[in-house]
Coordinates of C-alpha atoms in Angstrom, one line a residue:
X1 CA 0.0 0.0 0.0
X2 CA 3.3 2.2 -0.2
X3 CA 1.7 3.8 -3.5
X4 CA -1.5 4.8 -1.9
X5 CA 0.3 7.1 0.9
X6 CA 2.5 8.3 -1.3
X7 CA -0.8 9.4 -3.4
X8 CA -2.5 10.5 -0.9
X9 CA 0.1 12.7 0.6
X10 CA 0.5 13.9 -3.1
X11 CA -2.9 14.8 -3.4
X12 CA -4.1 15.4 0.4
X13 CA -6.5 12.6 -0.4
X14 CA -7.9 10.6 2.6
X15 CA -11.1 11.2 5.0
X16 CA -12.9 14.1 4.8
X17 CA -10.3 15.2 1.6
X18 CA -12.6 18.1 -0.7
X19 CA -11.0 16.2 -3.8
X20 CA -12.3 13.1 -2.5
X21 CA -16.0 14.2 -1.6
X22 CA -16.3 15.8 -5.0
X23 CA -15.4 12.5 -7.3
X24 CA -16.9 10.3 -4.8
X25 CA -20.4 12.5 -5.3
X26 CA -19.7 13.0 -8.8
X27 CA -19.9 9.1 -9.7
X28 CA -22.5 8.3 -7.7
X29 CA -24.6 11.2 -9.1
X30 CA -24.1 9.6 -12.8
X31 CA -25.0 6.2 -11.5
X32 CA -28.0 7.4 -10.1
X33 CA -28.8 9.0 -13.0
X34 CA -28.0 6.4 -15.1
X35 CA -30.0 4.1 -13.4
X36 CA -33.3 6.7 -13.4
X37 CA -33.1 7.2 -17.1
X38 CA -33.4 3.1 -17.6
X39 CA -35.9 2.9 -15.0
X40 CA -38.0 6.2 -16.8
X41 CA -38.0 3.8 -19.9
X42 CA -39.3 0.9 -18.2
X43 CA -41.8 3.2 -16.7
X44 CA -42.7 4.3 -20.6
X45 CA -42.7 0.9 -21.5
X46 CA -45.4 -0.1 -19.3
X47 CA -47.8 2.6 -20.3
X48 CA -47.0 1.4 -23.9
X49 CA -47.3 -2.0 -23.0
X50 CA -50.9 -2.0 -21.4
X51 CA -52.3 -0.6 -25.2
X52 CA -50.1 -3.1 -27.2
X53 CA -51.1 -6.1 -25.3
X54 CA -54.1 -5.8 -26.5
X55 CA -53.9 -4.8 -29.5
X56 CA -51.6 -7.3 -30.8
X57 CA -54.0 -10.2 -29.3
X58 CA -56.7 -8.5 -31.8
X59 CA -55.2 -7.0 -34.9
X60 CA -53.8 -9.8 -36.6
X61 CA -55.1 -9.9 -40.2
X62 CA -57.9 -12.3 -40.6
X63 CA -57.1 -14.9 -43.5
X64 CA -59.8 -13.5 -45.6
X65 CA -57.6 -10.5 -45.3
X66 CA -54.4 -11.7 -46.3
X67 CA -54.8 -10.4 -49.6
X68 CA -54.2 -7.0 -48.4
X69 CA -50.6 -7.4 -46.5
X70 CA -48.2 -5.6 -48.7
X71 CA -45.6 -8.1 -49.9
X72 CA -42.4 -8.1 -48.3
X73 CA -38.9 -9.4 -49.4
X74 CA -36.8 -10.9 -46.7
X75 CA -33.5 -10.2 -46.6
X76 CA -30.8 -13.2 -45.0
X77 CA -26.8 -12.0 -45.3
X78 CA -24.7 -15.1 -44.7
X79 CA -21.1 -15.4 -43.8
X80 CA -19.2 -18.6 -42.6
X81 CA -22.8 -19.7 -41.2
X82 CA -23.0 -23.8 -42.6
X83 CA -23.9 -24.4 -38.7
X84 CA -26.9 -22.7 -38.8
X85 CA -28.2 -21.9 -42.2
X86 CA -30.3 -24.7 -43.3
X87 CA -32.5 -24.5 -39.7
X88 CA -32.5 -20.3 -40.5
X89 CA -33.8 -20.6 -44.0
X90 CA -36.3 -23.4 -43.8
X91 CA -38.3 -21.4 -40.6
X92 CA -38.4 -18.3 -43.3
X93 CA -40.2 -20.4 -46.0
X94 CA -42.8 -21.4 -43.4
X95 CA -43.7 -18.1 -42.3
X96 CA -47.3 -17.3 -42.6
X97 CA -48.0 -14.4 -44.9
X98 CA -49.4 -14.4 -47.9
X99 CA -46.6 -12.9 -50.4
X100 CA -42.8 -12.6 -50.0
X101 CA -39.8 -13.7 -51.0
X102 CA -36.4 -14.8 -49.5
X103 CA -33.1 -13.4 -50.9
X104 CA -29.8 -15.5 -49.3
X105 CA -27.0 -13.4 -49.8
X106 CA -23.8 -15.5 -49.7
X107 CA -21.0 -12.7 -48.4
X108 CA -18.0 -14.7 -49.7
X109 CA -18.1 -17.7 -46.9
X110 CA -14.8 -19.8 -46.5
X111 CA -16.7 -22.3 -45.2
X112 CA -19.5 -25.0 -46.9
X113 CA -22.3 -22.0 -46.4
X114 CA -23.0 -22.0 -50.2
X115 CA -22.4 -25.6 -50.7
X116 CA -25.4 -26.2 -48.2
X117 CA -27.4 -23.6 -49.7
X118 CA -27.2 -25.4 -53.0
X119 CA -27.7 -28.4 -51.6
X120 CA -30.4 -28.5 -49.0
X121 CA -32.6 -26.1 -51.2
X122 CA -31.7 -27.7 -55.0
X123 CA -30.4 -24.2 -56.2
X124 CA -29.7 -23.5 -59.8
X125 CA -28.9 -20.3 -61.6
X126 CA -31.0 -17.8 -62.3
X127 CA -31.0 -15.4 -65.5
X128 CA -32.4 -12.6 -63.0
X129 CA -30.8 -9.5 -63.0
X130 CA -29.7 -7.2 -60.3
X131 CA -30.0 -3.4 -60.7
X132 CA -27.6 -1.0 -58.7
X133 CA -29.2 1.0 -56.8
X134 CA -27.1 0.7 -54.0
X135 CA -23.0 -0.1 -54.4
X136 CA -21.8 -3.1 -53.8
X137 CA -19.1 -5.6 -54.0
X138 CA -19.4 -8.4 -57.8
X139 CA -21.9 -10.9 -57.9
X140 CA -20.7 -14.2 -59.1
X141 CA -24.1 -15.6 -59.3
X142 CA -27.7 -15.7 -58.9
X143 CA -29.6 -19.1 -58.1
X144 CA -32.9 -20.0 -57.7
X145 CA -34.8 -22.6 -56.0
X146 CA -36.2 -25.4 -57.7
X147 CA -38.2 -26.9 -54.3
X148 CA -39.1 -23.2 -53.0
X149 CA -40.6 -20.5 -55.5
X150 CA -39.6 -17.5 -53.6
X151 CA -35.8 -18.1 -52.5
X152 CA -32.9 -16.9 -54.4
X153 CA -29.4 -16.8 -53.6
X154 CA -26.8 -14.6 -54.2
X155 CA -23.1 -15.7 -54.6
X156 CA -20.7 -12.6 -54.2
X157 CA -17.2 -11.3 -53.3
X158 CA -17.1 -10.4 -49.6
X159 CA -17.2 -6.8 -48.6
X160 CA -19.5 -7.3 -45.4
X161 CA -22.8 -7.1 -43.9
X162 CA -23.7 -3.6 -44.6
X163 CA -22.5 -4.9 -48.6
X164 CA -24.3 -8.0 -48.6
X165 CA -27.6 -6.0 -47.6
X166 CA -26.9 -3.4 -50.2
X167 CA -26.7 -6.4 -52.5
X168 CA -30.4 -7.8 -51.0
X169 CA -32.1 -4.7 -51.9
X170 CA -30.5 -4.0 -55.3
X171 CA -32.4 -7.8 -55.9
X172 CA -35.6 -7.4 -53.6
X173 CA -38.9 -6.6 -55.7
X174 CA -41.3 -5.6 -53.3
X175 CA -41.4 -2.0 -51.6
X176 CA -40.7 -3.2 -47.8
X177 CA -37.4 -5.7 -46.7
X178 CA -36.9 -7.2 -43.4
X179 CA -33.3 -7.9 -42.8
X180 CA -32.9 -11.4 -41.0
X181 CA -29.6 -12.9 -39.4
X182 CA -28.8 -15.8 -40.9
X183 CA -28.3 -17.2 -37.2
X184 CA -31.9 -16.6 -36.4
X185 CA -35.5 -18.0 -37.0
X186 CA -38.3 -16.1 -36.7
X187 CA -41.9 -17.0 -35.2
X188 CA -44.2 -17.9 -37.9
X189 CA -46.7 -15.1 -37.5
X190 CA -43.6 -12.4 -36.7
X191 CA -44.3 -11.2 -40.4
X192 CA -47.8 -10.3 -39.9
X193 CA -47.6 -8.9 -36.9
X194 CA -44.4 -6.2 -37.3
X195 CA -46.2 -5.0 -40.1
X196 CA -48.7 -3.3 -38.7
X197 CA -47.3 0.0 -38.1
X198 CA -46.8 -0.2 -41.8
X199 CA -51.0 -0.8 -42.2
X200 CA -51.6 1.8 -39.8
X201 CA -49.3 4.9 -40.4
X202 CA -48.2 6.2 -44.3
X203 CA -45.3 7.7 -42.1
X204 CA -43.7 4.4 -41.0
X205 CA -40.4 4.1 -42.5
X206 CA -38.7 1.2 -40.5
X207 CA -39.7 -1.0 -37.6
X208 CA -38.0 -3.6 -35.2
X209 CA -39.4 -6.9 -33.2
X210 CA -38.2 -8.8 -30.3
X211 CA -34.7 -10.8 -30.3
X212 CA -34.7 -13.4 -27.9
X213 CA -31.8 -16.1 -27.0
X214 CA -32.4 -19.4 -28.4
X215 CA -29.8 -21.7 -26.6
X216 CA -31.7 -24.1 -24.8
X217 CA -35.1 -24.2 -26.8
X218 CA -36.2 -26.8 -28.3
X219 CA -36.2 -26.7 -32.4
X220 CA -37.4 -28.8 -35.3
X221 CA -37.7 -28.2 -38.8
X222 CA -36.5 -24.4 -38.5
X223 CA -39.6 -24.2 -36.1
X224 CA -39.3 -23.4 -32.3
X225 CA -41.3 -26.1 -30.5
X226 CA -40.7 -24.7 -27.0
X227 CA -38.9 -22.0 -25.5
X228 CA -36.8 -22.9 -22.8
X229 CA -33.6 -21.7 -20.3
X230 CA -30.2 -22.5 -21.5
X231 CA -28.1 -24.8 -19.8
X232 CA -24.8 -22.0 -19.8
X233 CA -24.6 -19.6 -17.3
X234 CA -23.3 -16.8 -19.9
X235 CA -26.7 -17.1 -22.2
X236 CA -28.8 -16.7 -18.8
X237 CA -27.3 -13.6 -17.6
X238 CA -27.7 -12.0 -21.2
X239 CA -31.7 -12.9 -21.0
X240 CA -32.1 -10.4 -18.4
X241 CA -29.6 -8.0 -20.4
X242 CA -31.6 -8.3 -23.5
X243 CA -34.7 -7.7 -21.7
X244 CA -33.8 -4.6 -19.9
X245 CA -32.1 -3.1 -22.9
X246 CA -33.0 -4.4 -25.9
X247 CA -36.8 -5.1 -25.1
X248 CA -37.7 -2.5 -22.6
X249 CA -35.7 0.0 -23.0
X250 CA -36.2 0.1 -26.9
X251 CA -40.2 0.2 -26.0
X252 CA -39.6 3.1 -23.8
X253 CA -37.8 5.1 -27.0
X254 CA -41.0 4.3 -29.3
X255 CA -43.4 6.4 -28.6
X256 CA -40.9 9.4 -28.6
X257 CA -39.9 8.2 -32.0
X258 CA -37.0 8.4 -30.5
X259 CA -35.9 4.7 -31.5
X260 CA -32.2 4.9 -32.6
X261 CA -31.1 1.3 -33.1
X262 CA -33.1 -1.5 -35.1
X263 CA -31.2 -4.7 -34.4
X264 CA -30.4 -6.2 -37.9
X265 CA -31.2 -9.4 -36.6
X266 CA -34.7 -8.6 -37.1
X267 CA -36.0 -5.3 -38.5
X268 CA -38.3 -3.9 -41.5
X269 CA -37.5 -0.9 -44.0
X270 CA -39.5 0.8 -46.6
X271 CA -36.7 0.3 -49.3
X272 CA -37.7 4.1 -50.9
X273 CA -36.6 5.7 -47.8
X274 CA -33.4 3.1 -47.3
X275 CA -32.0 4.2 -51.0
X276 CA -32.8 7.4 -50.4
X277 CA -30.8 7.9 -47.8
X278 CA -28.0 5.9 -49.3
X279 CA -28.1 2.2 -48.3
X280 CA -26.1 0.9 -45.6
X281 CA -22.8 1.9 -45.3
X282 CA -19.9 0.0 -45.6
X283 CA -16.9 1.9 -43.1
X284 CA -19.3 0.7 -40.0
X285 CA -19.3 -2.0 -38.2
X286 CA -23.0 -1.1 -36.5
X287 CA -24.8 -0.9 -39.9
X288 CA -27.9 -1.3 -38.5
X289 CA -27.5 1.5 -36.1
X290 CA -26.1 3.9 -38.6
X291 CA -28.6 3.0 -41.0
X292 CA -31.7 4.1 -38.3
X293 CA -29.9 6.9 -37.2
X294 CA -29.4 8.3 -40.6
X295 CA -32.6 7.8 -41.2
X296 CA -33.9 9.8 -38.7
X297 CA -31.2 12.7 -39.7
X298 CA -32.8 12.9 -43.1
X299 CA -36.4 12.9 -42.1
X300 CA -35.5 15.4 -39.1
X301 CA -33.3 17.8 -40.7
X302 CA -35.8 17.8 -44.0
X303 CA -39.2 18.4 -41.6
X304 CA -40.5 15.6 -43.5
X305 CA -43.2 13.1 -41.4
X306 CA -42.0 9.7 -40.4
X307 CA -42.1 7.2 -37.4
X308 CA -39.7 4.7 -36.7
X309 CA -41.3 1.5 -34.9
X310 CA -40.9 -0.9 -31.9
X311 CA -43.0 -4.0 -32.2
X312 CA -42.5 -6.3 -29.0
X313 CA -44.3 -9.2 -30.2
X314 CA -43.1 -10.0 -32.8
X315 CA -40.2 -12.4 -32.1
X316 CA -36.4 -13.5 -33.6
X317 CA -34.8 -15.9 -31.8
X318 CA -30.7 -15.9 -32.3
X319 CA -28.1 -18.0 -30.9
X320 CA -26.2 -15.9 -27.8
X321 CA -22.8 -16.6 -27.4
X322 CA -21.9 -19.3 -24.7
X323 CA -18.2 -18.0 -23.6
X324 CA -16.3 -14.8 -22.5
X325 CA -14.1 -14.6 -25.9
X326 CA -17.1 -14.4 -28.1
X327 CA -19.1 -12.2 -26.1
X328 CA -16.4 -10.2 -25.5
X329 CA -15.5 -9.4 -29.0
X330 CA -19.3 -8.7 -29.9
X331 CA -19.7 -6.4 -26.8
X332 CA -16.6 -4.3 -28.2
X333 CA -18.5 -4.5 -32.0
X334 CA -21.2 -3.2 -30.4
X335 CA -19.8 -0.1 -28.7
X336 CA -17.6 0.4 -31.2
X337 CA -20.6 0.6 -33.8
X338 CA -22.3 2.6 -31.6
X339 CA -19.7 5.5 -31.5
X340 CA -19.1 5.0 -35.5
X341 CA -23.1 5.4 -35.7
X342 CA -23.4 8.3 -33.4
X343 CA -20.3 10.4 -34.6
X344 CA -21.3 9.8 -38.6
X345 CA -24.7 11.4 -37.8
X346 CA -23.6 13.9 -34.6
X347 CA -24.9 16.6 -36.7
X348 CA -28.0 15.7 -34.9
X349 CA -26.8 16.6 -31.4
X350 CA -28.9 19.7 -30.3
X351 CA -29.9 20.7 -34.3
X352 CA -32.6 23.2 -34.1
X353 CA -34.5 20.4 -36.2
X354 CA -33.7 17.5 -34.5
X355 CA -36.2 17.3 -31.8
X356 CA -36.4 15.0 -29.1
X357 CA -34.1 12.5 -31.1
X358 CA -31.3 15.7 -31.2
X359 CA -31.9 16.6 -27.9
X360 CA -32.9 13.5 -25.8
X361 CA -32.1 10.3 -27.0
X362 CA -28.7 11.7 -29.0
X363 CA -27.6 12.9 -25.9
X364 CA -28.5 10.0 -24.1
X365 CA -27.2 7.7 -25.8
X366 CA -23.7 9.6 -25.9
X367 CA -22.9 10.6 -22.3
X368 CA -24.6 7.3 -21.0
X369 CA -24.0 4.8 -23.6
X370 CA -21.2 5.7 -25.9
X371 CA -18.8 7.1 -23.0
X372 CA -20.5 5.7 -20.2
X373 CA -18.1 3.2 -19.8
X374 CA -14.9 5.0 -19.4
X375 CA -16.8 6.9 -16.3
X376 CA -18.2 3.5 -15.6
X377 CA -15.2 1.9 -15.0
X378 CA -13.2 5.0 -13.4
X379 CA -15.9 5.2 -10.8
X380 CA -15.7 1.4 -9.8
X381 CA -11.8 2.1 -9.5
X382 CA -12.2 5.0 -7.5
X383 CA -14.4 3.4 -5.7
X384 CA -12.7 0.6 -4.8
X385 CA -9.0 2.3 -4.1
X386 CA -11.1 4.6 -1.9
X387 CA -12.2 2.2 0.5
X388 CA -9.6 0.2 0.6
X389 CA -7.5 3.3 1.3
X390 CA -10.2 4.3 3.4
X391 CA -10.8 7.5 2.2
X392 CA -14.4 7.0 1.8
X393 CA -17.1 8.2 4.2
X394 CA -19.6 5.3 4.7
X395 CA -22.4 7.0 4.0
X396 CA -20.5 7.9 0.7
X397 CA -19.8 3.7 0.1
X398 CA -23.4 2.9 0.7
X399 CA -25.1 5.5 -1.3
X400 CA -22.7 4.2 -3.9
X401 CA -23.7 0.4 -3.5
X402 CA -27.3 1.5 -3.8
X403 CA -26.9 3.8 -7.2
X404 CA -25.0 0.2 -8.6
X405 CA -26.3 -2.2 -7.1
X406 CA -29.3 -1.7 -5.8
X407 CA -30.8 0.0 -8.7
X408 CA -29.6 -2.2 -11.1
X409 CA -31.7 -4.7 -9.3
X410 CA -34.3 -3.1 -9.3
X411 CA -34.2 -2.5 -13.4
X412 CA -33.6 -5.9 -14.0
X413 CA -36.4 -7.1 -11.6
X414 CA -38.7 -4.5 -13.2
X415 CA -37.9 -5.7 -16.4
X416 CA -39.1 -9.4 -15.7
X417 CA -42.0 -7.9 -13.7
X418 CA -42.9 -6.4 -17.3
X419 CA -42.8 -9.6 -19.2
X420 CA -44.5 -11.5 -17.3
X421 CA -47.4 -9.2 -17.4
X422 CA -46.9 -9.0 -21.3
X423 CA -44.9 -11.4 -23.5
X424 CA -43.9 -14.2 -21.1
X425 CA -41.9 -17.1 -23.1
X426 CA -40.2 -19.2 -20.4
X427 CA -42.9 -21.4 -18.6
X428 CA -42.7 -22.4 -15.4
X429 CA -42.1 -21.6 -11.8
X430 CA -38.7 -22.9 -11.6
X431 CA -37.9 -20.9 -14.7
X432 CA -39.5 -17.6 -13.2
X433 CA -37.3 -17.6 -10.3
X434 CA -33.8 -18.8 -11.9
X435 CA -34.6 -15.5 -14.2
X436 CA -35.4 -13.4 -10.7
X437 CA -31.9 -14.7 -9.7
X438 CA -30.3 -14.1 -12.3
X439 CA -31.7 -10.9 -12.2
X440 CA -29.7 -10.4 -8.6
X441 CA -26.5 -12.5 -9.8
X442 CA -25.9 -10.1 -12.7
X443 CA -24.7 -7.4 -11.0
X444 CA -21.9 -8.8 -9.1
X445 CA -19.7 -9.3 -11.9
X446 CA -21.3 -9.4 -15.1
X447 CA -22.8 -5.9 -15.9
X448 CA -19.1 -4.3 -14.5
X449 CA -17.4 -7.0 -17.1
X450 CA -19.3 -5.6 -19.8
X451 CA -18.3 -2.2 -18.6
X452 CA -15.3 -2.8 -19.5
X453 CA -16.0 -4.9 -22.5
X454 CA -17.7 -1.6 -23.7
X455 CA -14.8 0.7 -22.4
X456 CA -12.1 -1.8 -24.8
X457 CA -14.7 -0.8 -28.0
X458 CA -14.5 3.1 -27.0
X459 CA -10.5 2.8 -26.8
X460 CA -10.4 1.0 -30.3
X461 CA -12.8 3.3 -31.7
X462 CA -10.6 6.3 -30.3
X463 CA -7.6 4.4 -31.8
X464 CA -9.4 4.0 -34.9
X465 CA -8.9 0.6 -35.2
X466 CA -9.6 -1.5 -38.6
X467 CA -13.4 -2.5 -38.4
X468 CA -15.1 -5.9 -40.0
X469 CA -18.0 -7.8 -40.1
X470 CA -16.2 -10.5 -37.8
X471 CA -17.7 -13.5 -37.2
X472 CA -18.8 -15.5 -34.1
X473 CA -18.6 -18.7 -32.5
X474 CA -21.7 -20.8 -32.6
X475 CA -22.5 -24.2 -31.6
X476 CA -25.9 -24.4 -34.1
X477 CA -26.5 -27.2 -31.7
X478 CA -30.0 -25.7 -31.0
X479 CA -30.9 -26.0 -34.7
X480 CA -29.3 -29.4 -35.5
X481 CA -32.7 -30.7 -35.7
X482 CA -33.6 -29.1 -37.8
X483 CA -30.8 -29.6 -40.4
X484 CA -30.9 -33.4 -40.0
X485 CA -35.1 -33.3 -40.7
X486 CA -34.0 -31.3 -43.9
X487 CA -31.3 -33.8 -45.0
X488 CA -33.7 -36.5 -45.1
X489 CA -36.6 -34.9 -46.7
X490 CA -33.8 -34.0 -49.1
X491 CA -33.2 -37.9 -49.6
X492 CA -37.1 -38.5 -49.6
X493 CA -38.9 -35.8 -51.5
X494 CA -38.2 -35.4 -55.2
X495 CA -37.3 -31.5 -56.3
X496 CA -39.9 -30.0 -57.5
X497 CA -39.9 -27.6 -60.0

């Protein structure tokens, strides 16, 4: 402890120090702060809720109405994905709505992603043509399904996601595309029910569903059977993480139209607006992001009418990661995609024409978000030399406990509270409460990890690191059945053309 006296005799630090009352207050004030803002959403989120709930148990199309769903083409970019491509593309083609297609486009895999594709789904090639209305990298082919109608394929170099999508839409025929993770099925009604926002509003311009973690269910034929815990202690934890951010605190945003991510595991687009603003871009890693954040920088800053959407129940399920490397690396994606998002559109941040998006949620999602963790991570430091120093007063320590701690807690707990009274997908009693204590477990540990999982992205973005798609770990165990039910219908069923 040599170092700490000398510091402290440096800095006159210790009990009752002025430079030492000032930081202490200072962090907790931002936790506390922090903490409100997430528990406001929530708060939003349940007035939201208590109108959705019901509406989405009675506004499903009747099928006499079918007729009148605008047609939709769904949009699937693949790299390196052979584990879990069959299982992802054979839930698609049993979605139930009436007209859509289903364009696979094949970013340059190194693995067998294309070899499945042609064989699971008896591909040859197609004399369609693919206008460029969007850049992207060459196409070496174009196939066509002989078994399914309305699935194509695209072969091309690699260049990325954000490319791969551009390469989608240049194909896609219909006015509206839903961009799909190749690593994710969707629920078979999910189609009909995000598009209502498009039925009810001309304005509506993109909207998001639910992504849930599918390790652990139960999967056949690229159908989820039954929804269930995973096994992994990693995939639990980021449950509660995905409801209190991504769920949640996404439904809170909505109603400002405020929404400034649509995950691009499972999103819609009116394509018009998408070209418009130029496509995805290709120097991000958070393409989806970007993309929904420029959006709302050209209808904003033009005074045009829009609405971005949240849709909670419609539902993508996607394989979480199940160890710290993965996660780790898609944590620092993420916050680096963030920051790349935010500062390629900060001509947002407190525009006399941004409202509420320029001048709530920007800020927001700068200060607490984007370099959050850097005062995250300083303020657990502090923290902790302080008391082990013991400079701390212990009023100080426990007020600082609570504004961590205890109101993290309290978010997470709130958050379950809120699906069971809305969406609930985990049956159960025994599942209920391993969520409620996981909802406790998480913040002894795991949310501070993925501080400073987060603060590693904003230190590579700073150094301006090289950016790529990357690709993740995945078992695909959870859609095996899936792919071994294809392979014999495949040995059973003749093509048919």
């Amino acid at each position: 402890m040599d170092w700490l006296t000398q510091l402290q005799q440096d800095l006159q630090f210790g009990l009752g120090s002025p430079v030492v009352a000032v930081l202490q207050w200072l962090f907790i004030g931002y936790f506390v702060l922090l903490s409100l803002g997430y528990l406001a959403l929530n708060l939003i989120a349940l007035w939201v809720m208590r109108g959705q709930i019901q509406s989405a148990r009675t506004e499903l199309m009747p099928a006499s109405y079918a007729s009148f769903l605008p047609p939709i083409s769904v949009l699937v970019p693949a790299y390196n994905e052979e584990a879990t491509i069959s299982g992802s593309i054979h839930s698609l083609l049993q979605l139930t709505y009436p007209e859509y297609e289903v364009i696979v486009v094949n970013d340059g895999s190194k693995d067998l992603t294309m070899q499945v594709l042609k064989e699971q789904f008896q591909l040859v090639p197609s004399s369609a043509t693919c206008p460029l209305h969007l850049a992207c990298q060459p196409i070496l082919g174009i196939y066509q399904s002989s078994r399914y109608p309305n699935l194509k394929v695209i072969d091309k170099q690699n260049g990325g996601k954000a490319d791969a999508l551009n390469a989608g839409i240049n194909l896609s025929r219909f006015p509206l595309f839903c961009g799909v993770d190749a690593d994710s099925i969707l629920q078979r009604d999910s189609l009909q029910r995000i598009i209502r926002p498009f039925l009810d509003d001309p304005y509506a311009i993109a909207a998001g569903g639910t992504v849930r973690i599918a390790n652990g269910c139960e999967v056949k034929d690229g159908l989820l059977l039954k929804a269930a815990l995973p096994e992994k202690l990693l995939p639990q934890l980021q449950i509660i993480e995905y409801l209190r951010g991504f769920l949640f605190g996404r439904l809170g945003w909505s109603p400002l139209n405020c929404l400034l991510i649509i995950s691009g595991a499972f999103g819609v687009f009116r394509k018009s607006a998408v070209i418009e603003a130029g496509g995805y871009r290709h120097n991000t890693i958070g393409e989806d992001m970007e993309l929904v954040v420029r959006l709302h920088k050209l209808f904003r800053l033009t005074q045009r009418p829009y609405r971005v959407y949240f849709i909670p129940d419609p539902v993508c399920w996607t394989e979480a990661p199940e160890d710290l490397a993965t996660l780790s690396n898609q944590r620092v994606r993420w916050q680096r995609g963030l920051l790349e998002s935010l500062m390629a559109n900060r001509s947002l941040l407190f525009h006399r024409k941004a409202g509420a998006v320029g001048w709530l949620a920007y800020p927001f999602s700068l200060i607490f978000e984007a370099f959050g963790p850097a005062i995250e991570v300083a303020g657990y430091l502090f923290m902790l030399t302080a008391w082990l120093a013991g400079w701390l007063d212990p009023v100080a320590m426990l007020a600082f406990l609570v504004a961590t701690i205890g109101f993290g807690v309290l978010i997470s707990v709130v958050a379950l509270v809120l699906e069971e009274m809305s969406y609930p997908v985990y049956p159960g009693r025994r599942s209920i409460l391993r969520l409620f204590s996981l909802a406790i477990i998480e913040n002894f540990g795991y949310r501070q990890l993925n501080s400073w999982w987060r603060l590693k992205g904003l230190w590579r973005w700073m150094r301006n690191s090289k950016s790529s798609w990357g690709a993740m770990k995945r078992s695909g165990q959870w859609q095996q059945a899936a792919a071994q039910t294809a392979k014999a219908d495949d040995k059973s069923d003749p093509p048919q053309g």
